[in-house]
CSV table of C-alpha atoms in Angstrom, one decimal:
chain,number,residue,atom,x,y,z
A,599,MET,CA,90.3,-28.3,-33.4
A,600,SER,CA,88.8,-31.7,-34.2
A,601,GLN,CA,85.6,-30.0,-35.4
A,602,LEU,CA,87.3,-27.8,-37.9
A,603,PRO,CA,87.3,-28.7,-41.6
A,604,SER,CA,90.5,-30.4,-42.6
A,605,ILE,CA,92.8,-30.4,-45.6
A,606,ARG,CA,95.7,-32.7,-46.4
A,607,TRP,CA,98.9,-31.1,-47.9
A,608,GLY,CA,101.6,-32.6,-50.1
A,609,ILE,CA,104.8,-30.5,-49.7
A,610,LEU,CA,107.3,-30.2,-52.6
A,611,THR,CA,110.9,-29.7,-51.5
A,612,THR,CA,112.5,-29.3,-48.1
A,613,GLY,CA,114.0,-25.9,-48.7
A,614,LYS,CA,113.8,-22.7,-46.6
A,615,ILE,CA,110.5,-21.5,-47.8
A,616,ALA,CA,108.8,-24.9,-47.5
A,617,SER,CA,110.2,-25.2,-43.9
A,618,TRP,CA,108.6,-21.8,-43.0
A,619,TYR,CA,105.3,-22.8,-44.6
A,620,VAL,CA,105.1,-26.2,-42.9
A,621,ALA,CA,106.1,-24.8,-39.5
A,622,ASP,CA,103.2,-22.3,-39.7
A,623,LEU,CA,100.8,-24.9,-41.0
A,624,VAL,CA,101.0,-26.9,-37.8
A,625,LEU,CA,101.0,-24.0,-35.3
A,626,SER,CA,98.6,-24.4,-32.4
A,627,ARG,CA,96.4,-21.3,-32.5
A,628,PRO,CA,93.0,-20.4,-31.3
A,629,ASP,CA,92.1,-18.5,-34.5
A,630,ALA,CA,92.6,-21.5,-36.8
A,631,GLU,CA,89.8,-21.9,-39.4
A,632,VAL,CA,91.1,-25.2,-40.8
A,633,ARG,CA,93.0,-28.2,-39.5
A,634,HIS,CA,96.0,-28.5,-41.8
A,635,ILE,CA,97.5,-32.0,-42.1
A,636,VAL,CA,101.0,-32.5,-43.6
A,637,GLN,CA,100.2,-35.7,-45.5
A,638,ALA,CA,103.3,-36.1,-47.7
A,639,ILE,CA,106.6,-34.6,-48.4
A,640,GLY,CA,108.4,-34.9,-51.8
A,641,THR,CA,112.2,-34.7,-51.9
A,642,SER,CA,115.2,-36.0,-53.8
A,643,ASP,CA,116.7,-37.2,-50.6
A,644,ILE,CA,114.6,-39.4,-48.3
A,645,ASN,CA,116.8,-38.9,-45.3
A,646,ARG,CA,116.6,-35.1,-45.7
A,647,GLY,CA,112.8,-35.5,-46.0
A,648,LYS,CA,112.7,-37.4,-42.7
A,649,SER,CA,114.9,-34.8,-40.9
A,650,PHE,CA,112.7,-32.0,-42.3
A,651,ALA,CA,109.5,-33.7,-41.0
A,652,GLU,CA,111.1,-34.4,-37.6
A,653,LYS,CA,112.1,-30.7,-37.2
A,654,TYR,CA,109.1,-28.8,-38.7
A,655,CYS,CA,106.1,-31.1,-38.2
A,656,PRO,CA,107.1,-33.7,-35.6
A,657,GLU,CA,103.6,-34.8,-34.7
A,658,GLU,CA,102.3,-35.2,-38.3
A,659,ASN,CA,104.1,-38.3,-39.4
A,660,PRO,CA,103.8,-37.6,-43.1
A,661,ARG,CA,104.7,-40.0,-45.9
A,662,ILE,CA,108.2,-39.2,-47.2
A,663,TYR,CA,108.6,-39.7,-50.9
A,664,GLY,CA,111.8,-39.7,-53.0
A,665,SER,CA,110.0,-38.1,-56.0
A,666,TYR,CA,107.4,-35.4,-56.6
A,667,GLU,CA,105.4,-37.8,-58.8
A,668,GLU,CA,104.7,-40.0,-55.8
A,669,VAL,CA,103.2,-36.9,-54.0
A,670,TYR,CA,101.0,-36.2,-57.0
A,671,GLN,CA,99.8,-39.8,-57.0
A,672,ASP,CA,99.1,-40.1,-53.3
A,673,PRO,CA,95.2,-40.4,-53.1
A,674,ASN,CA,95.3,-38.9,-49.6
A,675,VAL,CA,96.8,-35.6,-50.7
A,676,ASP,CA,94.2,-32.9,-51.4
A,677,ILE,CA,96.4,-30.1,-52.4
A,678,VAL,CA,100.1,-29.7,-53.3
A,679,TYR,CA,102.2,-26.9,-52.1
A,680,ILE,CA,105.1,-26.1,-54.5
A,681,GLY,CA,108.1,-24.4,-53.0
A,682,THR,CA,110.7,-25.2,-55.7
A,683,PRO,CA,112.8,-22.5,-57.4
A,684,HIS,CA,110.9,-20.3,-59.9
A,685,ALA,CA,112.1,-21.9,-63.0
A,686,PHE,CA,110.6,-25.3,-62.0
A,687,HIS,CA,107.1,-23.9,-61.1
A,688,LYS,CA,105.6,-24.4,-64.6
A,689,LYS,CA,106.6,-28.1,-64.8
A,690,ASN,CA,105.7,-28.8,-61.2
A,691,CYS,CA,102.3,-27.2,-61.5
A,692,LEU,CA,101.5,-28.9,-64.8
A,693,ASP,CA,102.5,-32.3,-63.4
A,694,ALA,CA,100.3,-31.8,-60.3
A,695,ILE,CA,97.4,-30.6,-62.4
A,696,ALA,CA,97.7,-33.6,-64.7
A,697,ALA,CA,97.4,-35.8,-61.6
A,698,GLY,CA,94.2,-34.0,-60.6
A,699,LYS,CA,95.6,-32.2,-57.6
A,700,HIS,CA,94.8,-28.8,-56.3
A,701,VAL,CA,97.8,-26.5,-56.3
A,702,LEU,CA,99.3,-23.6,-54.3
A,703,CYS,CA,102.5,-22.5,-56.0
A,704,GLU,CA,105.0,-20.1,-54.4
A,705,LYS,CA,105.7,-16.6,-55.7
A,706,PRO,CA,106.7,-15.6,-58.3
A,707,PHE,CA,104.2,-17.9,-59.8
A,708,THR,CA,106.3,-18.4,-63.0
A,709,LEU,CA,109.1,-16.7,-64.8
A,710,ASN,CA,106.8,-14.8,-67.1
A,711,ALA,CA,103.1,-14.2,-67.8
A,712,ARG,CA,103.0,-16.5,-70.7
A,713,GLU,CA,103.9,-19.5,-68.5
A,714,ALA,CA,101.3,-18.5,-66.0
A,715,LYS,CA,98.6,-18.4,-68.6
A,716,VAL,CA,99.5,-21.9,-69.8
A,717,ILE,CA,99.2,-23.2,-66.2
A,718,PHE,CA,95.9,-21.6,-65.6
A,719,GLU,CA,94.5,-22.9,-68.8
A,720,ALA,CA,95.6,-26.4,-67.8
A,721,ALA,CA,93.9,-26.1,-64.4
A,722,ARG,CA,90.7,-24.9,-66.0
A,723,GLU,CA,90.6,-27.8,-68.3
A,724,LYS,CA,91.3,-30.3,-65.5
A,725,GLY,CA,88.8,-28.5,-63.1
A,726,VAL,CA,91.3,-28.1,-60.2
A,727,PHE,CA,92.1,-25.2,-57.9
A,728,ILE,CA,95.3,-23.3,-58.4
A,729,ALA,CA,96.7,-20.1,-56.9
A,730,GLU,CA,99.9,-18.1,-56.4
A,731,ALA,CA,101.2,-18.2,-52.8
A,732,MET,CA,101.7,-14.5,-52.3
A,733,TRP,CA,101.3,-14.7,-48.5
A,734,LEU,CA,101.6,-10.9,-48.1
A,735,ARG,CA,98.1,-10.4,-49.5
A,736,HIS,CA,96.5,-12.8,-47.1
A,737,ARG,CA,97.8,-11.2,-43.9
A,738,PRO,CA,95.3,-9.5,-41.6
A,739,LEU,CA,97.5,-6.4,-41.6
A,740,THR,CA,97.3,-6.1,-45.4
A,741,LEU,CA,93.5,-6.6,-45.5
A,742,GLU,CA,92.9,-4.1,-42.7
A,743,LEU,CA,95.2,-1.5,-44.3
A,744,GLN,CA,93.3,-1.9,-47.6
A,745,ARG,CA,90.0,-1.4,-45.8
A,746,LEU,CA,91.2,1.8,-44.1
A,747,LEU,CA,92.7,3.2,-47.3
A,748,HIS,CA,90.1,2.4,-49.8
A,749,LYS,CA,86.8,2.0,-47.8
A,750,GLU,CA,87.3,4.4,-44.9
A,751,LYS,CA,89.7,6.7,-46.8
A,752,VAL,CA,91.6,7.5,-43.6
A,753,ILE,CA,94.2,9.5,-45.5
A,754,GLY,CA,91.8,10.9,-48.2
A,755,GLU,CA,92.5,10.1,-51.8
A,756,VAL,CA,95.7,8.1,-52.2
A,757,PHE,CA,97.9,9.5,-54.9
A,758,ARG,CA,101.4,8.1,-54.3
A,759,ALA,CA,103.2,5.1,-52.8
A,760,THR,CA,106.8,3.9,-52.5
A,761,SER,CA,108.4,0.7,-51.4
A,762,ASP,CA,111.9,-0.7,-51.4
A,763,PHE,CA,113.3,-4.2,-50.7
A,764,GLY,CA,117.0,-4.8,-50.6
A,765,SER,CA,119.1,-7.7,-49.3
A,766,GLU,CA,122.9,-7.9,-49.5
A,767,LEU,CA,123.9,-11.1,-51.4
A,768,ASP,CA,127.3,-10.2,-52.9
A,769,ILE,CA,126.4,-11.8,-56.3
A,770,PRO,CA,129.9,-11.5,-57.9
A,771,ASN,CA,131.4,-13.6,-55.1
A,772,LEU,CA,128.8,-16.3,-54.9
A,773,PRO,CA,129.7,-19.8,-56.3
A,774,LEU,CA,128.5,-20.3,-59.9
A,775,GLU,CA,126.2,-23.2,-58.9
A,776,LYS,CA,124.2,-21.0,-56.4
A,777,TYR,CA,120.7,-20.1,-57.5
A,778,TYR,CA,121.5,-16.4,-57.3
A,779,ARG,CA,124.1,-16.7,-60.0
A,780,GLN,CA,121.9,-18.5,-62.5
A,781,ASN,CA,119.9,-16.4,-64.9
A,782,ALA,CA,118.1,-19.4,-66.3
A,783,LEU,CA,116.6,-20.0,-62.9
A,784,GLY,CA,115.2,-16.5,-62.7
A,785,ALA,CA,117.9,-15.2,-60.5
A,786,GLY,CA,117.9,-11.5,-59.5
A,787,SER,CA,116.2,-9.1,-57.1
A,788,LEU,CA,113.0,-8.5,-59.1
A,789,LEU,CA,111.3,-11.9,-58.8
A,790,ASP,CA,112.5,-12.6,-55.3
A,791,MET,CA,112.1,-9.2,-53.6
A,792,GLY,CA,110.8,-6.7,-56.1
A,793,ILE,CA,107.5,-8.6,-56.3
A,794,TYR,CA,106.9,-7.6,-52.7
A,795,SER,CA,107.7,-3.9,-53.1
A,796,LEU,CA,105.6,-3.9,-56.3
A,797,THR,CA,102.7,-5.5,-54.4
A,798,TRP,CA,102.7,-2.8,-51.8
A,799,VAL,CA,102.5,-0.2,-54.5
A,800,ILE,CA,99.7,-2.0,-56.3
A,801,LEU,CA,97.7,-2.5,-53.0
A,802,ALA,CA,98.0,1.2,-52.4
A,803,LEU,CA,97.3,2.6,-55.8
A,804,ASP,CA,95.1,0.1,-57.7
A,805,PRO,CA,93.7,-2.6,-55.4
A,806,GLU,CA,90.6,-3.5,-57.5
A,807,LEU,CA,90.5,-7.2,-58.6
A,808,THR,CA,88.0,-6.6,-61.4
A,809,ALA,CA,88.8,-8.0,-64.9
A,810,ASN,CA,89.1,-4.7,-66.7
A,811,ARG,CA,91.6,-2.9,-64.5
A,812,GLU,CA,93.7,-0.1,-65.9
A,813,LYS,CA,97.2,-1.0,-67.0
A,814,PRO,CA,99.8,1.3,-65.6
A,815,LYS,CA,102.4,3.2,-67.6
A,816,ILE,CA,105.9,1.9,-66.6
A,817,LEU,CA,109.3,3.4,-66.7
A,818,ALA,CA,112.0,1.0,-65.5
A,819,SER,CA,115.7,0.6,-65.2
A,820,GLN,CA,117.9,-2.3,-64.1
A,821,ASN,CA,121.5,-3.1,-63.3
A,822,HIS,CA,123.3,-6.4,-63.9
A,823,TRP,CA,126.3,-8.4,-62.9
A,824,GLU,CA,127.1,-10.4,-66.0
A,825,ASP,CA,123.6,-11.7,-66.9
A,826,VAL,CA,122.1,-11.5,-63.4
A,827,GLU,CA,120.0,-8.5,-62.5
A,828,THR,CA,121.2,-6.9,-59.3
A,829,ALA,CA,119.0,-3.7,-59.0
A,830,THR,CA,115.6,-2.6,-60.3
A,831,SER,CA,113.8,0.7,-60.1
A,832,ALA,CA,110.5,1.4,-61.6
A,833,ILE,CA,107.8,4.1,-61.7
A,834,LEU,CA,104.2,3.2,-62.3
A,835,GLN,CA,101.6,5.7,-63.3
A,836,PHE,CA,97.9,5.1,-63.7
A,837,PRO,CA,96.5,7.5,-66.3
A,838,ASP,CA,92.8,7.4,-65.2
A,839,THR,CA,93.6,8.4,-61.6
A,840,GLY,CA,97.0,10.1,-61.9
A,841,ARG,CA,98.3,7.9,-59.1
A,842,GLN,CA,102.0,7.2,-59.1
A,843,GLY,CA,104.2,4.7,-57.4
A,844,ILE,CA,107.9,3.8,-57.2
A,845,PHE,CA,109.2,0.4,-56.3
A,846,THR,CA,112.8,-0.8,-56.1
A,847,SER,CA,114.7,-4.0,-55.3
A,848,THR,CA,118.4,-4.9,-55.0
A,849,THR,CA,120.8,-7.6,-54.0
A,850,LYS,CA,123.5,-5.0,-53.4
A,851,ALA,CA,122.6,-3.9,-49.9
A,852,ASN,CA,120.1,-4.2,-47.1
A,853,VAL,CA,117.5,-1.4,-47.6
A,854,ASN,CA,115.0,0.1,-45.1
A,855,PRO,CA,114.8,-2.7,-42.6
A,856,ASP,CA,111.9,-1.0,-40.8
A,857,LEU,CA,110.1,1.4,-43.2
A,858,LEU,CA,108.7,-1.0,-45.7
A,859,ALA,CA,106.3,1.2,-47.6
A,860,ARG,CA,105.0,4.7,-47.5
A,861,ILE,CA,101.6,5.7,-48.8
A,862,TYR,CA,100.6,9.3,-49.4
A,863,GLY,CA,97.0,10.7,-49.4
A,864,THR,CA,95.5,14.1,-49.6
A,865,ASN,CA,94.7,14.1,-45.8
A,866,GLY,CA,97.7,12.1,-44.5
A,867,SER,CA,100.1,9.2,-44.9
A,868,VAL,CA,100.7,5.7,-43.9
A,869,GLU,CA,104.0,4.1,-43.0
A,870,VAL,CA,104.3,0.3,-42.9
A,871,HIS,CA,106.8,-1.3,-40.4
A,872,GLY,CA,108.4,-4.7,-39.9
A,873,GLY,CA,111.5,-6.8,-40.6
A,874,CYS,CA,111.2,-6.6,-44.4
A,875,PRO,CA,108.4,-5.9,-47.0
A,876,SER,CA,107.4,-9.6,-46.9
A,877,LEU,CA,107.1,-9.5,-43.1
A,878,PRO,CA,105.1,-6.4,-42.0
A,879,GLU,CA,104.2,-6.2,-38.4
A,880,ALA,CA,102.5,-2.8,-38.0
A,881,PHE,CA,101.5,0.3,-39.8
A,882,THR,CA,101.0,3.9,-38.6
A,883,VAL,CA,98.4,6.3,-40.0
A,884,TYR,CA,99.5,10.0,-39.8
A,885,PRO,CA,97.6,13.2,-40.4
A,886,LYS,CA,99.0,15.4,-43.1
A,887,TYR,CA,102.0,17.6,-42.7
A,888,GLU,CA,101.4,21.2,-41.7
A,889,GLY,CA,103.5,24.3,-42.2
A,890,GLU,CA,105.4,25.9,-45.1
A,891,PRO,CA,108.9,24.4,-45.8
A,892,GLY,CA,111.6,27.0,-46.1
A,893,ALA,CA,109.4,30.0,-45.2
A,894,GLU,CA,112.0,31.0,-42.6
A,895,PRO,CA,115.4,29.8,-41.6
A,896,GLY,CA,115.1,26.6,-39.6
A,897,SER,CA,111.4,26.2,-40.4
A,898,LYS,CA,110.1,22.7,-41.2
A,899,LEU,CA,107.0,20.8,-41.8
A,900,THR,CA,105.3,19.1,-38.8
A,901,ARG,CA,102.7,16.5,-38.4
A,902,GLY,CA,100.5,15.3,-35.6
A,903,GLN,CA,100.9,12.0,-33.7
A,904,GLY,CA,100.0,8.9,-35.7
A,905,LYS,CA,97.9,5.9,-34.8
A,906,THR,CA,99.7,2.6,-34.9
A,907,TYR,CA,98.0,-0.7,-35.7
A,908,ASP,CA,100.0,-3.6,-34.4
A,909,PHE,CA,99.6,-7.0,-36.1
A,910,THR,CA,102.4,-9.0,-34.5
A,911,ALA,CA,101.5,-12.7,-34.8
A,912,PRO,CA,102.9,-16.1,-34.0
A,913,GLY,CA,105.0,-17.8,-36.6
A,914,ARG,CA,105.8,-15.9,-39.8
A,915,GLY,CA,102.2,-15.5,-41.0
A,916,PHE,CA,101.8,-18.2,-43.6
A,917,GLN,CA,98.9,-19.6,-41.6
A,918,TYR,CA,96.5,-16.9,-42.8
A,919,GLN,CA,97.3,-17.8,-46.4
A,920,ALA,CA,96.9,-21.5,-45.7
A,921,ASP,CA,93.5,-21.0,-44.1
A,922,ASN,CA,92.2,-18.8,-46.9
A,923,ILE,CA,93.4,-21.2,-49.6
A,924,ALA,CA,92.0,-24.3,-47.8
A,925,LEU,CA,88.6,-22.7,-47.4
A,926,ASP,CA,88.5,-21.8,-51.1
A,927,VAL,CA,89.3,-25.4,-52.0
A,928,LEU,CA,86.9,-26.9,-49.5
A,929,ASN,CA,84.1,-24.6,-50.8
A,930,GLY,CA,84.7,-25.8,-54.4
A,931,LYS,CA,86.4,-22.7,-55.8
A,932,LEU,CA,88.9,-23.0,-58.6
A,933,GLU,CA,90.9,-19.9,-57.8
A,934,SER,CA,91.8,-17.8,-54.8
A,935,SER,CA,89.3,-15.2,-53.4
A,936,ILE,CA,92.3,-13.1,-52.3
A,937,ILE,CA,94.5,-13.4,-55.4
A,938,PRO,CA,92.4,-14.5,-58.5
A,939,GLN,CA,94.4,-15.7,-61.5
A,940,ALA,CA,93.9,-12.5,-63.4
A,941,GLU,CA,95.8,-10.7,-60.6
A,942,THR,CA,98.7,-13.1,-60.8
A,943,ILE,CA,98.9,-12.5,-64.6
A,944,ARG,CA,98.7,-8.7,-64.1
A,945,MET,CA,101.6,-8.8,-61.7
A,946,MET,CA,103.6,-11.0,-64.0
A,947,GLU,CA,102.9,-8.8,-67.0
A,948,ILE,CA,104.2,-5.7,-65.1
A,949,MET,CA,107.4,-7.5,-64.1
A,950,ASP,CA,107.7,-8.7,-67.7
A,951,GLU,CA,107.6,-5.1,-68.9
A,952,VAL,CA,110.1,-4.0,-66.2
A,953,ARG,CA,112.5,-6.7,-67.4
A,954,ARG,CA,111.9,-5.8,-71.0
A,955,GLN,CA,112.9,-2.2,-70.4
A,956,GLY,CA,115.7,-3.1,-68.0
A,957,GLY,CA,117.3,-5.7,-70.3
A,958,THR,CA,116.8,-8.9,-68.2
A,959,ARG,CA,116.0,-11.9,-70.4
A,960,TYR,CA,115.5,-15.5,-69.4
A,961,PRO,CA,115.9,-18.5,-71.8
A,962,VAL,CA,112.1,-19.2,-71.5
A,963,ASP,CA,111.3,-15.7,-72.8
């Protein structure tokens, strides 16, 4: 471990996502590619920061600061991890960039594509690294699935994909001060959960990271409680290939706790399994269905046994993202090799259009 390259993190906030990230940063694991040091934690409550460090990185002994600005100004911090609510990402990113820090900012990167473009331009002018923390794309499972689908073509030509993400939150009965009741903070299912189901569809249908990618046609619908979006459904269609995808998200109910995504090809299908679309653990590749449905009473389609690829891992899986981001920074890159800035903008633009059609507006729009 001592011979590994190292990187020193400044952590913004002591919330749930930050706790998951830090716990995975300090995992002891034989496959580590980088030594991750939790150098500093920024919080509005020093005592909460101390408790956070004692619980999630007890051997790190980070500096605890009562402001984010002190994290940005710490000369021993190489990169800042931003785990604040969506609506604060733009300010936090710009402040860290102004201080000359590299940045990894949680998903969704911003509330809309316009904000993302402002941040990326500021980072380019300052000459610092910045990337969106979409950990799903960094997982070995995701990378292997893409290889099998698009390099090996294990199910032939992919033509359709679906993914749903739902978590029951009972929005109408939440206190008004809760994040999920505040439209101005980006509340709703789309940015929190729909971004994952959208990601599965994009990874299956249009995984290329080239600059001139085709823009999909979008047909979207949303439901709301007062001004907070509670359900999103969208169809994407790529005119050049004819590929189609459906993604949904909702805060009304828990949806498909095991079947996270289904991908259809001309020679078979893939089903992705796990706790939820952000936490995949395995996928199964199936041959195509055989038979003729409805030819005779009781007849049905059948398919052969599938091959399952298991990617159960220690922790939650943030460590793979941390390694990839750290290696990019240490190698002098200014954007992620897994999620370049143009890809973050593309995803934000798709969600902007879904919101436009669905009638969800934020004050920053």
